[in-house]
Amino acid sequence: MGEPVNPDVTAVQKPDPATLAGAPPSERADLRPENIQDAVIRLAGNSQDGIQTAGAFLARLAGRSAQEVMTYMTIPATISGGPSIFQVRIGTGEVLSAGDEADFLVAFYQHSYQDHIGFLREGGVLLYDSDNVEPNLDDKRFVYLGIPITGLTVEALGGTAKDRGKNIFVLGLISKIFQLDADKLKRIITEKFGGKDQSVVNTALMAFQAGYAYPVGNLLKHFYQFEKPEKKPGARDQITMDGNTALAYGLIAGGIRFGAGYPITPWSTVMEVLRRELPKYGGIFVQAEDELASVSIAIGMSYSGWLACTGSAGPGISLKTEAIGWASMAEMPLVICNVQRGGPSTGLPTNVEQSDLHQAIFGSHGDSPRVVLAPRTVEDCFYIAIEAARIARKYSTPVFILSDTSLATRIEAFDEPDLAKIMIDPKPNLTPRETHKPYPLDQITQHAPPGTRILDGKYPLMSGLEHDEMGHPTGSPKLHMAMTAKRRNKMRKLAEELPVPEIYGDQEGDVLLVGWGSTYGPIHDAVKRARENGEKCGSLHLRHIHPLPNGLEKVFKNFKRIVTVEMNDQGIYGYGQLATLLRARYCEPKISSFTKTDGLTFRVREILEGVFQGKSFAARNIPRDGAAIVHTDTNPENVKTTREVVPQGVG
């Protein structure tokens, strides 16, 4: 869940939830806010309760307050809905993972309490709906705050609204406890529901105000507020969004004005943003009748001279395979987004996995080279889309962007991009040419858009058949070998220009953790914690996976063990997909892997336990001097106050 407390460093700690509830009658509560640096809040209920909406409001507030934020959510795969969570981690310092444990758990139902109490850290606060939840108050590890959320919401809203605002009521409670900017939250709520009937906005604001006004101060010894970050001179304002939205806007910034796709979880929201936004830039996004049609339409758009995109999840990419092979043979620039989910087949449509790596690199008939990139954060989703568009144009090749469900749905805050400097002018170059060969053996292919005048009258062709330098089909064995080498060698040329990723942590030592995609944050935090506990280790995160940048072997030689951390299966030979690729490329026996396929993102603790087996690492934010845990029932007739001292080193 973050870094361990260093006993040699004096710093402001996170709130000690052990003091968060129920001062004994002999004590007077001090409700002046206490500064904190970091908190992990988990909302657990059903998807129909709008907990994702409430959590997203918290995340967007953090972003607008120049704080670091990262979220994590699970949603059911069935249309009828079901159990769901939304976890948000807000901090003043660097936040790279959503947190291993919750400091503050909100349980709407009995199953929410039973399924998630194990994720609440010792001394953490359980805020539960006492209308629906009966916790085990004999379990003295936690602080219990029971509030009749359902009943109070119905009482506040009345009429036909019933309890359909309890998510916003809880948002008001949390806002009061953590002293959040209520006015700013109200503006965010109004913006969210502003396109609906005014009564919807009014109902949401009533629910928020009811929660905010609830006398929760009668149950607390402290309120809390996040430390205000220092804004550096010249720093840009922050924006807050999820990975799919960042990916869509990155495609637009990279000069893509046309695209086509077919809906599938979790790619569909990229389509929705592009369908809404591309017309504002003179473009269009087409929802085709199926996956094959969508990729074919996108290829046609790229043929016209306007770089286009398509996308899907793993099952849809399988259906696009033949057409992607055509784009490889014709050397047609194309950007393909694969927002990965659990597989195979329809698999785990709302869970995360990184199991499409080999599909992206090798999933085609014949020798069909393509570029594969993987963003590591929500912010990187934006910038890697620009990078993908650049490479597709320069090397006239299909480029895959491998995102995943975690990045797709996760909300982060990052500095607003300087669009004036990075926006690409996508207009085709129709300048007349004296002559043009689309497939010269000694150069990288650059197509002339249809309508370009070729003054010598020799207009080129394009074909999925093997061809000569002018694009004419040929069955020549010699030409096929030469063209195959041409398509291969431009990948080698690209590898020469790719930078070797920076190493985080030790530049040499015992263990190097290698990752790709959304595992960046947990790997980074695992290395940080391991080094604080005396381990000599570092990490390297790959954004360019195929081709690999030159020079990785020089990094690998400086470590005794190289462990890839990836969310896919170890396979029949005992290695994850990236580890298999690296072992094949470098013939390095010290490369191994730590994998998992539970459909959940990596926790820092999992990585530490999996990589450094048999070693223990200091837990984070355990009280050093002991702290009182107070259990509180808000029913005055049943007040039970039990105090227990937490021994040093528990956890």
XYZ file of C-alpha atoms in Angstrom:
651
model
C 0.000 0.000 0.000
C 2.989 2.261 -0.140
C 6.200 2.812 1.768
C 7.028 1.600 5.283
C 7.541 4.044 8.101
C 11.223 4.805 8.504
C 11.869 5.169 12.248
C 14.850 7.389 11.540
C 12.802 9.968 9.666
C 10.369 12.338 11.329
C 7.461 13.054 9.003
C 3.772 13.775 9.064
C 2.039 10.413 9.022
C -1.277 9.379 7.556
C -4.256 9.652 9.909
C -4.162 7.125 12.699
C -7.671 5.751 12.282
C -7.348 4.257 15.742
C -8.160 7.717 17.061
C -10.775 8.439 14.432
C -13.896 7.399 16.323
C -15.676 7.772 19.595
C -13.856 9.701 22.279
C -14.829 8.389 25.727
C -17.190 10.676 27.671
C -14.336 11.827 29.890
C -12.433 13.205 26.896
C -13.291 16.228 24.806
C -12.932 15.757 21.070
C -10.535 18.129 19.322
C -12.114 18.612 15.902
C -9.470 20.928 14.586
C -8.264 19.269 11.370
C -5.055 17.266 11.508
C -2.786 17.391 8.461
C -2.188 14.100 6.652
C -0.190 13.168 3.572
C -1.964 10.140 2.197
C -5.132 8.035 2.508
C -6.645 5.022 0.744
C -10.452 5.015 0.677
C -12.353 1.955 -0.581
C -16.078 2.086 -1.378
C -17.711 -1.370 -1.499
C -21.258 -2.005 -2.608
C -23.123 -2.912 -5.774
C -22.553 -1.420 -9.202
C -26.112 -0.065 -9.171
C -25.279 2.136 -6.168
C -23.116 4.532 -8.163
C -20.000 3.978 -6.072
C -17.871 4.499 -9.193
C -19.481 7.916 -9.590
C -18.810 8.892 -5.979
C -15.236 7.631 -6.149
C -14.639 9.460 -9.406
C -15.828 12.699 -7.778
C -13.172 12.248 -5.077
C -10.520 11.586 -7.703
C -11.442 14.608 -9.781
C -11.486 16.812 -6.706
C -7.961 15.647 -5.877
C -6.816 16.448 -9.394
C -8.311 19.915 -9.271
C -6.641 20.447 -5.909
C -3.169 19.698 -7.353
C -2.932 16.462 -5.366
C -1.734 13.093 -6.567
C -4.463 10.520 -7.053
C -4.886 6.994 -8.342
C -7.997 4.848 -8.425
C -8.835 1.184 -8.771
C -12.216 -0.345 -9.495
C -13.900 -3.667 -10.123
C -17.221 -4.042 -11.880
C -19.325 -7.160 -12.518
C -19.330 -8.727 -15.958
C -23.108 -9.272 -15.986
C -25.598 -6.710 -17.288
C -27.692 -7.157 -14.142
C -24.822 -5.806 -12.049
C -23.499 -7.077 -8.744
C -20.790 -6.499 -6.136
C -18.364 -3.746 -7.064
C -15.684 -1.568 -5.493
C -14.034 1.755 -6.155
C -10.772 2.547 -4.383
C -9.173 5.970 -4.447
C -5.780 6.890 -3.066
C -5.178 10.581 -2.506
C -1.838 11.988 -1.451
C 0.329 15.074 -1.346
C 3.456 13.199 -2.425
C 4.058 10.762 -5.258
C 1.225 8.256 -5.736
C 2.028 5.433 -8.162
C -0.203 2.620 -6.908
C -3.774 2.468 -5.658
C -2.715 1.000 -2.321
C -2.391 -2.515 -0.938
C -4.734 -1.875 1.974
C -7.544 0.513 2.729
C -7.323 3.051 5.535
C -11.014 3.811 5.239
C -13.580 1.212 4.094
C -17.191 2.119 3.320
C -19.454 -0.964 3.328
C -22.957 -0.568 1.927
C -24.044 -4.196 2.445
C -23.236 -7.235 4.531
C -21.404 -8.859 1.617
C -19.407 -5.640 1.170
C -18.247 -5.903 4.768
C -17.514 -9.633 4.638
C -15.691 -9.537 1.295
C -13.536 -6.481 1.984
C -12.844 -6.284 5.712
C -9.665 -8.249 4.984
C -8.421 -5.311 2.874
C -8.790 -2.833 5.733
C -5.513 -2.264 7.524
C -5.259 -2.877 11.246
C -6.433 0.263 12.977
C -8.390 1.285 9.864
C -11.900 2.726 9.884
C -14.986 0.806 8.787
C -17.799 3.202 7.935
C -20.837 0.992 7.430
C -24.522 1.388 6.652
C -26.055 0.223 9.916
C -29.356 -0.310 8.083
C -27.769 -3.167 6.090
C -24.553 -4.227 7.841
C -23.921 -6.001 11.135
C -20.155 -6.120 11.678
C -18.388 -8.298 14.203
C -17.692 -5.713 16.879
C -15.670 -8.268 18.834
C -12.973 -7.987 16.166
C -10.975 -5.243 17.834
C -8.526 -4.628 15.004
C -10.652 -1.884 13.445
C -12.590 1.272 14.190
C -16.337 0.932 13.570
C -18.544 3.845 12.519
C -22.135 2.738 11.996
C -24.423 5.277 10.335
C -27.913 4.507 8.944
C -26.970 5.654 5.462
C -29.996 4.218 3.642
C -32.534 5.610 6.096
C -30.930 9.029 6.269
C -30.774 9.260 2.476
C -34.467 8.388 2.149
C -35.272 10.910 4.861
C -33.240 13.629 3.145
C -34.544 13.065 -0.378
C -38.005 11.610 0.136
C -40.389 11.190 -2.751
C -39.512 8.762 -5.521
C -35.748 9.132 -5.088
C -35.755 6.567 -2.241
C -32.135 5.613 -1.509
C -30.738 6.375 -4.952
C -28.532 9.117 -3.600
C -26.769 7.228 -0.830
C -23.524 7.245 -2.802
C -23.603 11.046 -2.773
C -24.676 11.057 0.895
C -21.546 9.028 1.690
C -19.508 11.457 -0.406
C -20.755 14.213 1.897
C -19.729 12.212 4.972
C -16.236 11.604 3.594
C -15.929 15.249 2.619
C -16.675 16.290 6.181
C -14.293 13.777 7.779
C -11.408 14.700 5.476
C -12.275 18.410 5.339
C -12.518 18.400 1.547
C -13.512 21.449 -0.459
C -17.309 21.104 -0.374
C -17.962 23.983 -2.769
C -15.604 22.543 -5.354
C -17.210 19.112 -4.994
C -20.646 20.633 -5.526
C -19.413 22.207 -8.749
C -18.067 18.830 -9.905
C -21.417 17.205 -9.097
C -23.266 19.924 -10.990
C -20.979 19.489 -14.009
C -21.501 15.722 -13.986
C -25.291 15.858 -13.896
C -25.685 19.191 -15.678
C -26.827 17.556 -18.917
C -29.762 15.931 -17.152
C -32.964 17.401 -15.765
C -32.370 20.046 -13.113
C -34.190 17.865 -10.605
C -31.369 15.305 -10.896
C -28.797 17.963 -10.038
C -30.888 19.218 -7.136
C -31.375 15.712 -5.758
C -27.640 14.993 -5.904
C -26.800 18.263 -4.156
C -29.429 17.572 -1.468
C -27.922 14.143 -0.815
C -24.420 15.611 -0.597
C -25.489 18.365 1.753
C -27.329 15.901 3.990
C -24.210 13.768 4.321
C -21.966 16.765 4.854
C -24.278 18.192 7.521
C -24.608 14.932 9.451
C -23.129 15.427 12.957
C -20.308 12.961 12.426
C -18.173 15.206 14.603
C -20.012 13.733 17.606
C -18.295 10.427 16.815
C -14.805 11.646 16.032
C -11.794 12.764 17.966
C -10.310 14.444 14.889
C -11.149 15.666 11.454
C -8.432 15.358 8.829
C -7.241 17.329 5.860
C -4.662 16.593 3.208
C -1.563 18.723 3.228
C -1.621 21.311 0.483
C 1.032 20.578 -2.123
C 3.480 23.274 -3.029
C 2.989 24.419 -6.593
C 6.326 24.811 -8.318
C 6.957 28.009 -10.306
C 5.875 27.522 -13.908
C 4.019 24.294 -13.147
C 1.022 23.612 -15.357
C -2.470 23.002 -14.039
C -3.516 19.407 -13.515
C -6.154 17.499 -15.406
C -7.890 14.325 -14.246
C -9.099 11.499 -16.472
C -9.107 7.762 -16.979
C -6.781 5.874 -19.295
C -9.239 5.304 -22.128
C -10.047 9.011 -22.276
C -6.348 9.886 -22.242
C -5.728 7.366 -25.017
C -8.475 8.847 -27.188
C -7.247 12.409 -26.748
C -3.681 11.275 -27.418
C -4.775 9.804 -30.745
C -6.350 13.136 -31.664
C -3.254 15.065 -30.583
C -1.150 12.660 -32.660
C -3.021 13.707 -35.789
C -5.567 10.906 -36.153
C -8.813 12.214 -37.583
C -10.489 9.015 -38.732
C -11.157 5.649 -37.208
C -13.522 2.706 -37.040
C -14.337 0.104 -34.441
C -16.836 -2.256 -32.928
C -17.950 -2.141 -29.267
C -16.345 -4.475 -26.747
C -15.412 -4.137 -23.078
C -13.150 -2.396 -22.101
C -12.280 -0.663 -25.400
C -15.726 0.842 -26.038
C -15.213 4.104 -24.154
C -12.288 4.977 -26.454
C -14.767 4.700 -29.331
C -17.272 6.874 -27.507
C -14.770 9.688 -26.940
C -13.506 9.549 -30.529
C -17.049 9.471 -31.923
C -17.871 12.582 -29.894
C -14.623 14.518 -30.378
C -13.322 13.748 -33.879
C -16.042 15.763 -35.686
C -14.804 18.836 -33.792
C -11.506 18.427 -35.675
C -13.002 17.684 -39.067
C -12.844 13.911 -38.626
C -15.183 11.002 -38.097
C -15.353 7.699 -36.248
C -17.437 4.880 -37.703
C -19.040 2.079 -35.702
C -18.886 -0.799 -38.163
C -21.031 -3.924 -38.316
C -18.220 -6.172 -37.093
C -14.525 -6.286 -36.254
C -13.283 -7.205 -39.731
C -15.266 -4.388 -41.294
C -13.957 -1.878 -38.759
C -10.272 -2.616 -39.361
C -10.825 -2.667 -43.128
C -12.517 0.729 -43.018
C -9.619 2.101 -40.953
C -7.093 0.753 -43.450
C -9.030 2.447 -46.253
C -8.904 5.718 -44.352
C -5.137 5.381 -43.933
C -4.794 4.571 -47.636
C -6.447 7.913 -48.361
C -3.552 9.664 -46.623
C -5.218 10.305 -43.269
C -3.673 8.097 -40.598
C -6.507 6.144 -38.983
C -7.022 3.982 -35.922
C -9.041 0.993 -34.854
C -9.175 -1.002 -31.674
C -10.745 -3.709 -29.581
C -9.935 -6.164 -26.815
C -8.263 -9.535 -27.372
C -11.239 -11.373 -28.944
C -11.813 -8.556 -31.429
C -8.136 -8.316 -32.307
C -8.276 -11.999 -33.281
C -10.989 -11.188 -35.809
C -8.959 -8.292 -37.218
C -5.868 -10.447 -37.763
C -6.202 -11.091 -41.510
C -6.675 -7.407 -42.333
C -3.751 -6.414 -40.090
C -1.633 -8.856 -42.105
C -2.740 -7.005 -45.250
C -1.594 -3.727 -43.671
C 1.799 -5.303 -42.907
C 2.214 -6.560 -46.474
C 1.010 -3.294 -48.037
C 3.065 -1.345 -45.453
C 0.068 0.743 -44.545
C 0.328 2.964 -41.454
C -2.333 2.080 -38.904
C -2.763 2.432 -35.129
C -4.462 -0.492 -33.361
C -5.493 -0.211 -29.705
C -5.889 -3.394 -27.686
C -7.356 -2.681 -24.251
C -6.592 -6.082 -22.761
C -8.875 -8.065 -20.486
C -8.875 -11.571 -19.046
C -8.988 -14.376 -21.598
C -9.120 -16.558 -23.569
C -12.431 -16.264 -25.415
C -14.824 -13.943 -23.571
C -12.895 -14.858 -20.423
C -13.016 -12.183 -17.735
C -14.395 -9.196 -19.660
C -14.187 -6.726 -16.762
C -10.943 -7.930 -15.181
C -7.343 -7.102 -15.962
C -4.735 -9.269 -17.650
C -1.624 -8.775 -19.790
C -2.062 -11.936 -21.812
C -2.252 -10.493 -25.344
C 1.444 -9.656 -25.701
C 2.292 -12.646 -27.878
C -0.898 -12.097 -29.862
C 0.184 -8.534 -30.626
C 3.715 -9.515 -31.686
C 3.179 -12.876 -33.359
C -0.569 -13.110 -33.959
C -0.603 -13.239 -37.733
C -0.079 -15.531 -40.663
C 3.301 -15.329 -42.324
C 6.087 -12.989 -41.303
C 4.039 -9.918 -40.467
C 6.138 -7.400 -38.516
C 4.402 -4.751 -36.445
C 5.349 -2.372 -33.662
C 4.047 -2.950 -30.122
C 3.960 -0.204 -27.477
C 2.560 -0.271 -23.932
C 1.683 2.764 -21.767
C 2.611 2.580 -18.101
C 0.281 5.204 -16.583
C -2.863 7.114 -17.487
C -0.718 10.087 -18.480
C 1.409 7.806 -20.624
C -1.731 6.611 -22.446
C -1.924 10.128 -23.878
C 1.720 10.401 -24.893
C 2.140 6.873 -26.182
C -0.759 7.427 -28.588
C 1.176 10.351 -30.060
C 4.273 8.141 -30.241
C 2.308 5.384 -31.982
C 1.030 7.799 -34.612
C 4.540 9.119 -35.238
C 6.009 5.649 -35.700
C 3.138 4.490 -37.917
C 3.736 7.412 -40.269
C 7.524 7.295 -40.288
C 7.792 3.542 -40.801
C 4.548 2.875 -42.716
C 3.556 0.044 -40.431
C 0.782 -1.129 -38.131
C 1.436 -0.090 -34.520
C -0.222 -1.777 -31.564
C -0.937 0.042 -28.310
C -1.369 -2.507 -25.517
C -3.363 -0.938 -22.714
C -5.451 -2.934 -20.225
C -8.556 -2.793 -18.054
C -6.639 -1.312 -15.126
C -5.418 1.660 -17.145
C -8.719 1.959 -19.007
C -10.796 2.551 -15.890
C -8.222 4.061 -13.553
C -8.348 7.792 -12.838
C -5.149 9.767 -12.334
C -4.208 13.424 -12.210
C -1.327 14.761 -14.296
C 0.009 18.022 -15.677
C -2.042 19.433 -18.511
C -0.205 18.815 -21.815
C 1.074 21.800 -23.773
C -1.130 21.143 -26.792
C 0.246 24.074 -28.742
C 3.599 22.286 -28.897
C 2.514 18.697 -29.454
C -0.589 18.779 -31.675
C 0.150 17.271 -35.083
C -1.169 18.730 -38.351
C -2.520 15.602 -40.045
C -3.193 16.896 -43.550
C -1.990 14.594 -46.358
C 0.872 15.827 -48.504
C -0.542 16.131 -52.031
C 2.500 17.918 -53.467
C 3.093 16.737 -57.077
C 6.010 14.335 -57.485
C 8.254 13.754 -60.481
C 8.176 10.013 -59.916
C 7.219 7.698 -57.079
C 8.049 4.133 -56.068
C 6.077 3.067 -52.980
C 8.279 0.065 -52.156
C 11.924 0.929 -52.893
C 14.177 -1.815 -51.586
C 16.739 0.651 -50.235
C 14.315 3.015 -48.444
C 11.440 2.952 -45.984
C 8.078 2.996 -47.724
C 6.227 6.311 -47.912
C 2.915 6.246 -49.743
C 1.628 8.990 -52.011
C -1.995 9.745 -51.078
C -4.553 9.190 -53.871
C -4.927 12.403 -55.833
C -1.214 13.183 -55.764
C 0.021 14.007 -59.279
C 2.874 11.750 -60.458
C 4.428 13.719 -63.303
C 6.023 10.768 -65.132
C 2.597 9.121 -65.320
C 3.682 5.918 -63.535
C 1.166 5.610 -60.739
C 1.855 3.045 -58.001
C -0.303 0.157 -56.866
C -0.914 -1.401 -53.450
C -1.709 -5.022 -52.864
C -1.920 -7.753 -50.252
C -0.012 -9.905 -52.714
C 3.762 -9.816 -52.736
C 4.852 -7.037 -55.081
C 7.740 -5.297 -56.771
C 8.909 -1.771 -56.026
C 5.962 -0.237 -57.893
C 3.433 -2.444 -56.126
C 2.802 -4.812 -59.033
C 2.039 -8.378 -57.834
C 4.872 -10.831 -58.274
C 5.644 -14.452 -57.470
C 9.397 -13.986 -57.738
C 11.184 -15.913 -54.941
C 14.021 -13.402 -55.067
C 11.699 -10.414 -54.681
C 9.741 -12.062 -51.876
C 12.949 -12.610 -49.921
C 14.038 -9.027 -50.560
C 10.666 -7.530 -49.589
C 10.454 -9.711 -46.468
C 13.885 -8.417 -45.442
C 12.801 -4.845 -46.223
C 9.782 -5.137 -43.916
C 11.912 -6.744 -41.221
C 14.816 -4.315 -41.418
C 12.738 -1.219 -40.815
C 11.921 -2.724 -37.391
C 15.659 -2.967 -36.760
C 16.050 0.637 -37.862
C 13.376 1.680 -35.374
C 15.142 -0.241 -32.579
C 18.249 1.867 -33.159
C 16.409 5.087 -32.331
C 14.597 3.823 -29.239
C 16.052 4.922 -25.877
C 16.982 2.349 -23.247
C 14.550 2.832 -20.335
C 15.916 4.453 -17.212
C 16.594 2.180 -14.254
C 14.819 3.089 -11.049
C 16.749 2.235 -7.901
C 20.125 0.524 -7.883
C 21.991 0.531 -11.194
C 23.488 -2.839 -10.328
C 22.772 -5.398 -7.668
C 20.965 -8.605 -6.831
C 17.570 -8.224 -8.523
C 16.233 -6.264 -11.496
C 12.452 -6.196 -11.833
C 11.282 -5.773 -15.426
C 7.725 -4.830 -16.243
C 5.481 -3.400 -18.912
C 2.109 -1.690 -18.961
C 0.065 -0.927 -15.868
C 2.374 -2.808 -13.474
C 4.664 0.239 -13.376
C 3.396 1.737 -10.109
C 3.369 -1.422 -7.951
C 6.805 -2.460 -9.270
C 8.205 1.002 -8.534
C 6.814 0.961 -4.994
C 8.030 -2.610 -4.431
C 11.574 -1.618 -5.367
C 11.379 1.437 -3.126
C 10.261 -0.625 -0.149
C 12.780 -3.398 -0.829
C 15.654 -0.910 -0.956
C 14.485 0.677 2.290
C 14.801 -2.800 3.771
C 18.369 -3.265 2.561
C 17.895 -5.043 -0.765
C 20.095 -4.164 -3.744
C 17.545 -3.981 -6.527
C 16.230 -1.835 -9.337
C 13.472 -1.838 -11.923
C 13.203 -1.242 -15.645
C 9.885 -0.639 -17.397
C 9.443 -1.240 -21.121
C 7.243 1.048 -23.219
C 8.630 -0.208 -26.532
C 8.198 -3.985 -26.477
C 8.570 -4.856 -30.152
C 11.089 -4.108 -31.361
C 13.024 -3.920 -28.100
C 15.428 -1.009 -27.754
C 19.072 -1.882 -28.326
C 21.305 -2.071 -25.268
C 19.175 -3.945 -22.738
C 21.828 -6.657 -22.485
C 24.213 -4.076 -20.985
C 21.702 -3.437 -18.212
C 20.960 -7.109 -17.580
C 24.616 -8.015 -17.029
C 24.728 -5.796 -13.923
C 22.209 -7.874 -11.950
C 22.302 -11.405 -10.564
C 18.579 -12.022 -11.128
C 16.189 -10.553 -13.691
C 12.518 -11.072 -12.842
C 9.676 -9.987 -15.087
C 6.504 -9.070 -13.201
C 3.477 -9.581 -15.419
C -0.224 -10.397 -15.273
C -0.337 -13.510 -17.437
C 0.237 -17.224 -17.050
C 3.654 -18.802 -16.623
C 2.875 -21.147 -19.513
C 3.951 -24.741 -19.923
C 7.639 -23.775 -19.766
C 7.384 -21.715 -16.581
C 7.812 -18.186 -17.963
C 5.476 -15.248 -18.510
C 5.041 -13.808 -21.989
C 7.582 -10.999 -21.602
C 10.083 -13.323 -19.920
C 9.704 -15.766 -22.831
C 10.408 -12.957 -25.286
C 13.458 -11.710 -23.366
C 14.910 -15.203 -22.921
C 14.514 -15.845 -26.645
C 16.119 -12.505 -27.521
C 19.071 -12.559 -25.107
C 19.558 -16.286 -24.325
C 19.971 -15.209 -20.709
C 19.219 -18.022 -18.217
C 18.998 -15.661 -15.223
C 15.749 -14.225 -16.607
C 12.731 -15.591 -14.711
C 9.211 -14.335 -14.089
C 6.630 -13.736 -11.386
C 3.130 -13.983 -12.839
C -0.483 -14.091 -11.747
C -3.889 -14.513 -13.409
C -6.442 -13.625 -10.737
C -7.850 -10.732 -12.774
C -6.679 -8.172 -10.206
C -3.886 -5.627 -10.312
C -0.637 -6.330 -8.502
C -0.325 -5.339 -4.859
C 3.094 -4.184 -3.689
C 3.125 -6.874 -1.026
C 2.479 -9.575 -3.651
C 5.529 -8.534 -5.641
C 7.758 -8.425 -2.587
C 6.600 -11.852 -1.413
C 6.801 -13.359 -4.891
C 10.222 -12.019 -5.831
C 11.957 -12.058 -2.446
C 10.578 -15.337 -1.163
C 11.200 -16.071 2.496
C 12.021 -12.454 3.370
C 9.820 -10.101 5.341
C 9.502 -6.380 4.776
C 8.418 -3.667 7.161
C 4.748 -2.852 6.874
C 3.596 0.681 6.245
C 2.118 3.063 8.780
C 2.038 0.724 11.766
C 1.904 2.837 14.952
C 5.344 2.733 16.581
C 4.311 3.691 20.093
C 0.973 1.920 20.333
C -2.408 3.484 19.690
C -5.869 3.125 21.107
C -8.488 1.438 18.947
C -12.017 2.605 19.699
C -15.092 0.724 18.475
C -18.238 2.828 18.224
C -21.886 2.046 17.550
C -23.821 5.214 16.790
C -26.999 3.920 18.401
C -26.892 5.659 21.828
C -28.702 2.725 23.406
C -25.970 0.307 22.408
C -22.796 2.314 22.924
C -19.870 -0.021 23.508
C -16.445 1.475 23.906
C -13.475 -0.879 24.059
C -9.878 0.272 24.154
C -6.968 -1.893 23.185
C -3.321 -0.993 22.805
C -1.758 -2.046 19.535
C 1.630 -3.617 20.326
C 4.672 -2.257 18.546
C 5.515 -4.097 15.352
C 2.082 -5.651 14.824
C 1.477 -6.458 11.164
